[in-house]
CSV table of C-alpha atoms and ligand atoms in Angstrom, one decimal:
chain,number,residue,atom,x,y,z
A,2,MET,CA,-143.5,81.7,147.1
A,3,ASP,CA,-144.0,82.0,143.4
A,4,ASN,CA,-144.5,78.9,141.2
A,5,ARG,CA,-144.1,80.7,137.9
A,6,PRO,CA,-141.2,79.6,135.6
A,7,VAL,CA,-137.9,81.3,135.2
A,8,GLY,CA,-137.0,82.4,131.7
A,9,VAL,CA,-133.5,81.7,130.4
A,10,PHE,CA,-132.0,82.7,127.1
A,11,ASP,CA,-128.8,82.6,125.1
A,12,SER,CA,-127.8,82.9,121.5
A,13,GLY,CA,-127.6,79.1,121.3
A,14,ILE,CA,-126.7,76.1,123.4
A,15,GLY,CA,-124.3,77.8,125.7
A,16,GLY,CA,-127.0,79.0,128.1
A,17,LEU,CA,-127.5,75.3,129.1
A,18,THR,CA,-124.5,75.7,131.3
A,19,ALA,CA,-126.6,78.0,133.4
A,20,VAL,CA,-129.7,75.7,133.1
A,21,ARG,CA,-127.6,72.8,134.4
A,22,GLU,CA,-126.7,74.7,137.5
A,23,ILE,CA,-130.2,76.0,138.0
A,24,PHE,CA,-131.5,72.4,137.9
A,25,ARG,CA,-128.8,71.4,140.4
A,26,ILE,CA,-129.3,74.2,143.0
A,27,LEU,CA,-133.0,75.0,142.4
A,28,PRO,CA,-134.5,71.7,141.4
A,29,ARG,CA,-138.1,72.8,141.9
A,30,GLU,CA,-138.0,75.7,139.5
A,31,ASP,CA,-139.7,75.4,136.1
A,32,ILE,CA,-137.7,76.8,133.3
A,33,ILE,CA,-138.5,78.2,129.9
A,34,TYR,CA,-135.3,78.2,127.8
A,35,PHE,CA,-134.9,80.0,124.5
A,36,GLY,CA,-131.8,79.4,122.4
A,37,ASP,CA,-131.5,81.7,119.3
A,38,THR,CA,-129.8,78.9,117.3
A,39,GLY,CA,-130.9,80.4,114.0
A,40,ARG,CA,-128.9,83.7,114.7
A,41,VAL,CA,-126.0,82.5,116.7
A,42,PRO,CA,-123.3,83.9,117.1
A,43,TYR,CA,-124.2,87.2,118.6
A,44,GLY,CA,-120.7,88.0,119.6
A,45,SER,CA,-119.5,89.1,116.2
A,46,ARG,CA,-122.5,91.5,115.7
A,47,SER,CA,-122.9,95.2,116.3
A,48,ARG,CA,-124.4,96.5,119.6
A,49,GLU,CA,-127.5,97.6,117.7
A,50,THR,CA,-128.2,94.1,116.4
A,51,ILE,CA,-127.5,92.5,119.8
A,52,LEU,CA,-130.0,95.0,121.3
A,53,LYS,CA,-132.6,94.1,118.7
A,54,TYR,CA,-132.1,90.4,119.2
A,55,THR,CA,-132.2,90.7,123.0
A,56,ARG,CA,-135.5,92.6,123.0
A,57,GLN,CA,-137.0,90.0,120.7
A,58,ASP,CA,-135.8,87.1,122.8
A,59,ILE,CA,-137.2,88.7,125.9
A,60,ARG,CA,-140.5,89.5,124.1
A,61,PHE,CA,-140.8,85.8,123.3
A,62,LEU,CA,-140.0,84.7,126.8
A,63,ARG,CA,-142.6,87.1,128.2
A,64,THR,CA,-145.3,85.4,126.2
A,65,PHE,CA,-145.1,83.1,129.2
A,66,ASP,CA,-145.9,84.3,132.7
A,67,ILE,CA,-142.3,84.2,134.0
A,68,LYS,CA,-141.1,85.7,137.3
A,69,ALA,CA,-137.4,86.4,136.3
A,70,ILE,CA,-135.0,86.1,133.4
A,71,VAL,CA,-131.5,84.7,133.4
A,72,VAL,CA,-129.6,86.3,130.6
A,73,ALA,CA,-127.4,83.3,130.1
A,74,CYS,CA,-125.3,85.0,127.4
A,75,GLY,CA,-122.1,86.8,128.1
A,76,THR,CA,-122.5,88.9,125.0
A,77,VAL,CA,-125.9,90.2,125.9
A,78,SER,CA,-124.9,90.6,129.6
A,79,THR,CA,-122.0,92.8,128.7
A,80,ALA,CA,-123.1,94.6,125.5
A,81,ALA,CA,-126.9,95.1,126.1
A,82,LEU,CA,-128.0,94.6,129.7
A,83,ASP,CA,-127.1,98.1,130.9
A,84,VAL,CA,-129.3,99.6,128.2
A,85,ILE,CA,-132.3,97.3,128.5
A,86,SER,CA,-132.5,96.4,132.2
A,87,GLY,CA,-134.7,99.4,132.9
A,88,GLU,CA,-137.2,98.4,130.3
A,89,TYR,CA,-138.7,95.4,132.3
A,90,ASP,CA,-140.6,95.0,135.5
A,91,ILE,CA,-139.1,91.6,136.4
A,92,PRO,CA,-135.5,90.9,137.5
A,93,LEU,CA,-133.0,90.3,134.7
A,94,ILE,CA,-130.0,88.4,136.0
A,95,GLY,CA,-126.9,88.6,133.8
A,96,VAL,CA,-123.8,86.4,133.9
A,97,ALA,CA,-121.1,89.0,133.9
A,98,ARG,CA,-121.4,90.8,137.2
A,99,ALA,CA,-121.7,87.5,139.2
A,100,ALA,CA,-118.5,86.2,137.5
A,101,ALA,CA,-116.6,89.4,138.2
A,102,VAL,CA,-117.6,89.2,141.8
A,103,ARG,CA,-116.3,85.7,142.1
A,104,ALA,CA,-113.1,86.5,140.2
A,105,ALA,CA,-112.4,89.4,142.5
A,106,LYS,CA,-112.8,87.1,145.5
A,107,LEU,CA,-110.6,84.3,144.1
A,108,THR,CA,-107.6,86.1,142.8
A,109,LYS,CA,-104.6,86.3,145.0
A,110,ASN,CA,-102.0,87.6,142.6
A,111,ARG,CA,-104.4,90.2,141.2
A,112,ARG,CA,-104.1,89.0,137.7
A,113,VAL,CA,-107.4,88.0,136.2
A,114,GLY,CA,-107.6,86.5,132.7
A,115,LEU,CA,-110.8,87.0,130.7
A,116,ILE,CA,-112.0,85.2,127.6
A,117,GLY,CA,-115.2,86.1,125.8
A,118,THR,CA,-116.8,86.9,122.5
A,119,GLU,CA,-115.6,89.9,120.5
A,120,ALA,CA,-118.6,92.0,121.5
A,121,SER,CA,-118.1,91.2,125.2
A,122,ILE,CA,-114.4,92.1,125.1
A,123,ARG,CA,-115.0,95.2,123.1
A,124,SER,CA,-117.6,96.4,125.7
A,125,GLY,CA,-115.1,96.7,128.5
A,126,ALA,CA,-117.8,95.7,130.9
A,127,TYR,CA,-115.8,93.1,132.7
A,128,GLU,CA,-113.0,95.6,133.4
A,129,ARG,CA,-115.5,98.1,134.7
A,130,MET,CA,-117.1,95.5,137.0
A,131,LEU,CA,-113.9,94.0,138.2
A,132,SER,CA,-112.5,97.4,139.1
A,133,GLN,CA,-115.5,97.9,141.4
A,134,TYR,CA,-114.8,94.7,143.4
A,135,SER,CA,-111.0,94.5,143.1
A,136,PRO,CA,-109.6,98.0,142.2
A,137,ASP,CA,-106.0,96.8,142.2
A,138,ALA,CA,-106.6,93.8,139.9
A,139,GLU,CA,-105.2,93.8,136.4
A,140,ILE,CA,-107.2,92.1,133.6
A,141,MET,CA,-106.0,90.6,130.4
A,142,ALA,CA,-108.8,90.0,128.0
A,143,VAL,CA,-108.8,87.8,124.9
A,144,ALA,CA,-111.6,87.4,122.4
A,145,CYS,CA,-112.1,83.8,121.2
A,146,PRO,CA,-114.5,84.1,118.2
A,147,LEU,CA,-114.0,80.5,117.0
A,148,PHE,CA,-115.0,78.9,120.3
A,149,VAL,CA,-118.8,79.4,119.9
A,150,PRO,CA,-119.1,77.9,116.4
A,151,LEU,CA,-117.0,75.0,117.5
A,152,VAL,CA,-119.2,74.3,120.5
A,153,GLU,CA,-122.4,74.8,118.6
A,154,ASN,CA,-121.1,72.1,116.2
A,155,GLY,CA,-120.4,69.7,119.0
A,156,ARG,CA,-116.6,70.1,118.8
A,157,PHE,CA,-115.4,70.8,122.4
A,158,ARG,CA,-113.8,67.6,123.6
A,159,ALA,CA,-110.2,67.4,124.9
A,160,GLY,CA,-108.0,65.7,122.3
A,161,ASP,CA,-109.9,67.1,119.3
A,162,ALA,CA,-107.0,68.3,117.3
A,163,VAL,CA,-108.8,71.3,115.8
A,164,VAL,CA,-110.2,72.4,119.2
A,165,GLU,CA,-106.8,72.0,120.9
A,166,ALA,CA,-105.1,74.0,118.2
A,167,VAL,CA,-107.6,76.9,118.3
A,168,ALA,CA,-107.5,77.0,122.1
A,169,ALA,CA,-103.7,76.9,122.2
A,170,GLU,CA,-103.5,79.9,119.9
A,171,TYR,CA,-106.0,82.0,122.0
A,172,LEU,CA,-104.8,80.9,125.5
A,173,GLU,CA,-101.0,80.7,125.2
A,174,PRO,CA,-100.4,84.5,125.6
A,175,LEU,CA,-102.8,84.4,128.6
A,176,ARG,CA,-101.1,81.5,130.2
A,177,ALA,CA,-97.7,83.2,129.8
A,178,TRP,CA,-99.0,86.4,131.5
A,179,GLY,CA,-99.7,84.3,134.6
A,180,PRO,CA,-103.2,84.9,135.9
A,181,ASP,CA,-104.4,82.8,138.9
A,182,VAL,CA,-108.1,83.2,137.8
A,183,LEU,CA,-109.6,82.9,134.3
A,184,ILE,CA,-113.2,84.1,133.7
A,185,LEU,CA,-115.1,82.0,131.2
A,186,GLY,CA,-117.0,85.1,130.0
A,187,CYS,CA,-119.1,83.3,127.5
A,188,THR,CA,-121.6,80.6,128.6
A,189,HIS,CA,-120.5,78.3,125.7
A,190,TYR,CA,-117.0,78.0,127.2
A,191,PRO,CA,-117.6,75.6,130.2
A,192,LEU,CA,-118.1,73.0,127.5
A,193,LEU,CA,-114.4,73.5,126.7
A,194,ARG,CA,-113.4,73.4,130.4
A,195,GLU,CA,-111.2,70.4,130.0
A,196,VAL,CA,-109.3,71.8,127.0
A,197,ILE,CA,-109.0,75.2,128.6
A,198,ALA,CA,-107.8,73.8,132.0
A,199,GLY,CA,-105.3,71.6,130.2
A,200,ILE,CA,-103.6,74.6,128.6
A,201,MET,CA,-103.9,77.0,131.6
A,202,GLY,CA,-102.7,74.5,134.1
A,203,SER,CA,-103.9,73.5,137.6
A,204,GLY,CA,-102.9,76.8,139.2
A,205,VAL,CA,-105.5,78.8,137.4
A,206,GLU,CA,-109.1,78.8,138.7
A,207,LEU,CA,-111.8,78.8,136.0
A,208,VAL,CA,-114.8,80.9,136.8
A,209,ASP,CA,-118.0,79.6,135.1
A,210,SER,CA,-120.2,82.7,134.4
A,211,GLY,CA,-123.4,80.6,133.9
A,212,ALA,CA,-123.0,78.8,137.2
A,213,GLU,CA,-122.4,82.2,139.0
A,214,ALA,CA,-125.6,83.5,137.4
A,215,ALA,CA,-127.5,80.5,138.7
A,216,GLU,CA,-126.3,81.3,142.2
A,217,ASN,CA,-127.4,84.9,141.8
A,218,LEU,CA,-130.8,83.7,140.7
A,219,GLN,CA,-131.1,81.7,143.9
A,220,ARG,CA,-130.1,84.7,145.9
A,221,VAL,CA,-132.6,87.0,144.1
A,222,LEU,CA,-135.5,84.5,144.4
A,223,THR,CA,-134.7,83.9,148.1
A,224,ILE,CA,-134.5,87.6,149.0
A,225,THR,CA,-137.7,88.4,147.1
A,226,GLU,CA,-139.5,85.3,148.5
A,227,LYS,CA,-140.2,84.1,145.0
A,228,LEU,CA,-138.8,80.5,145.2
A,229,SER,CA,-141.1,77.9,143.9
A,230,GLY,CA,-143.2,76.2,146.6
A,231,GLU,CA,-143.7,73.0,144.4
A,232,GLU,CA,-142.9,69.7,146.0
A,233,LYS,CA,-142.2,68.0,142.7
A,234,ALA,CA,-139.1,68.5,140.4
A,235,GLY,CA,-139.3,71.5,138.1
A,236,GLU,CA,-140.0,71.1,134.4
A,237,ALA,CA,-138.4,72.7,131.4
A,238,GLY,CA,-139.6,73.8,128.0
A,239,PHE,CA,-137.0,74.4,125.4
A,240,PHE,CA,-137.4,76.7,122.4
A,241,VAL,CA,-135.0,77.3,119.5
A,242,SER,CA,-135.0,79.4,116.3
A,243,ASP,CA,-133.4,76.7,114.2
A,244,SER,CA,-133.2,72.9,114.0
A,245,VAL,CA,-135.0,71.2,116.9
A,246,GLU,CA,-133.1,67.9,116.2
A,247,SER,CA,-129.6,69.3,116.4
A,248,PHE,CA,-130.4,71.2,119.6
A,249,SER,CA,-132.0,68.1,121.2
A,250,LYS,CA,-128.9,66.1,120.4
A,251,ASN,CA,-126.5,68.5,121.8
A,252,ALA,CA,-128.7,69.4,124.8
A,253,ALA,CA,-129.1,65.8,125.7
A,254,MET,CA,-125.4,65.3,125.4
A,255,PHE,CA,-124.8,68.3,127.6
A,256,LEU,CA,-127.5,68.0,130.2
A,257,GLY,CA,-127.4,64.2,130.3
A,258,SER,CA,-129.9,62.6,132.6
A,259,GLU,CA,-131.1,66.1,133.6
A,260,PHE,CA,-132.4,66.7,130.1
A,261,ARG,CA,-136.2,66.8,130.3
A,262,GLY,CA,-138.9,68.7,128.4
A,263,LYS,CA,-139.6,69.0,124.8
A,264,VAL,CA,-138.0,71.3,122.2
A,265,GLU,CA,-140.1,73.5,119.9
A,266,LYS,CA,-139.2,75.9,117.0
A,267,VAL,CA,-140.0,79.6,117.3
A,268,GLU,CA,-140.1,82.2,114.5
A,269,ILE,CA,-138.2,84.7,116.5
A,270,GLU,CA,-138.3,87.5,113.9
A,271,ASN,CA,-142.1,87.7,114.6
A,272,PHE,CA,-141.5,89.0,118.1
B,307,LIG,N1,-123.2,82.1,124.9
B,307,LIG,C1,-123.0,83.3,124.3
B,307,LIG,C2,-122.1,84.2,125.2
B,307,LIG,O1,-122.1,83.9,126.4
B,307,LIG,C3,-122.4,83.1,123.0
B,307,LIG,C4,-122.3,84.4,122.3
B,307,LIG,C5,-122.4,84.4,120.8
B,307,LIG,O2,-123.4,84.0,120.3
B,307,LIG,O3,-121.4,84.8,120.2
B,307,LIG,O4,-121.5,85.2,124.9
């Protein structure tokens, strides 16, 4: 039993897709969330910069006495986690491996689609992971750089003409290729689920990488006997590196009634 909070971070609001799942399956865990909203997106940056930002984000989270970290960012999970995971003495749970495992289990026709940020796709990490769990599966990967800025600006609803047009351009070649599974390799993308599902069609299973990471957290905490022993519902503290107001508005919209805890601003460059 370990009542310390779990740290969760992302470049922005997308990591809340993982938080929502943690609230759902581990309702007694306390969470400290950091969204680097002042420096989002990470996905169009160099690996060096992503590594620098990642170390700063973790340094900030470790100012709290946390028991594990969920790296709720596909970009960090694919472009930085292999380098930094040895640097810390608490578990770092990324979103990519868990999603690759799920995709390997789900695919029947051995065609797996992948969408993610430019850095994630460039890293080739998903291909490497998928080949471990499903060696004969083919993967078609498409970078969708405009998705993160759209979501950060609250533009993700089905029927939004701009969102639909951008999504159709990215996804049409994928749909035509005929995968039966599509990995949402960036934690911002579940907000676009309806739009993406509308284009891909009902025969394509969408794998939510944040939700898979939440399940992985549950497994890790269970195996290491570090689940919270609290009777009451867990609490969350939210920290951002840019406007508190805009994060609060979008987080509330996204987490709905689950949204609890206050939001504070952090000078992340000081870490
Ligand atoms: N949610 C992040 C991810 O999963 C967004 C990346 C970005 O900031 O570009 O990749």
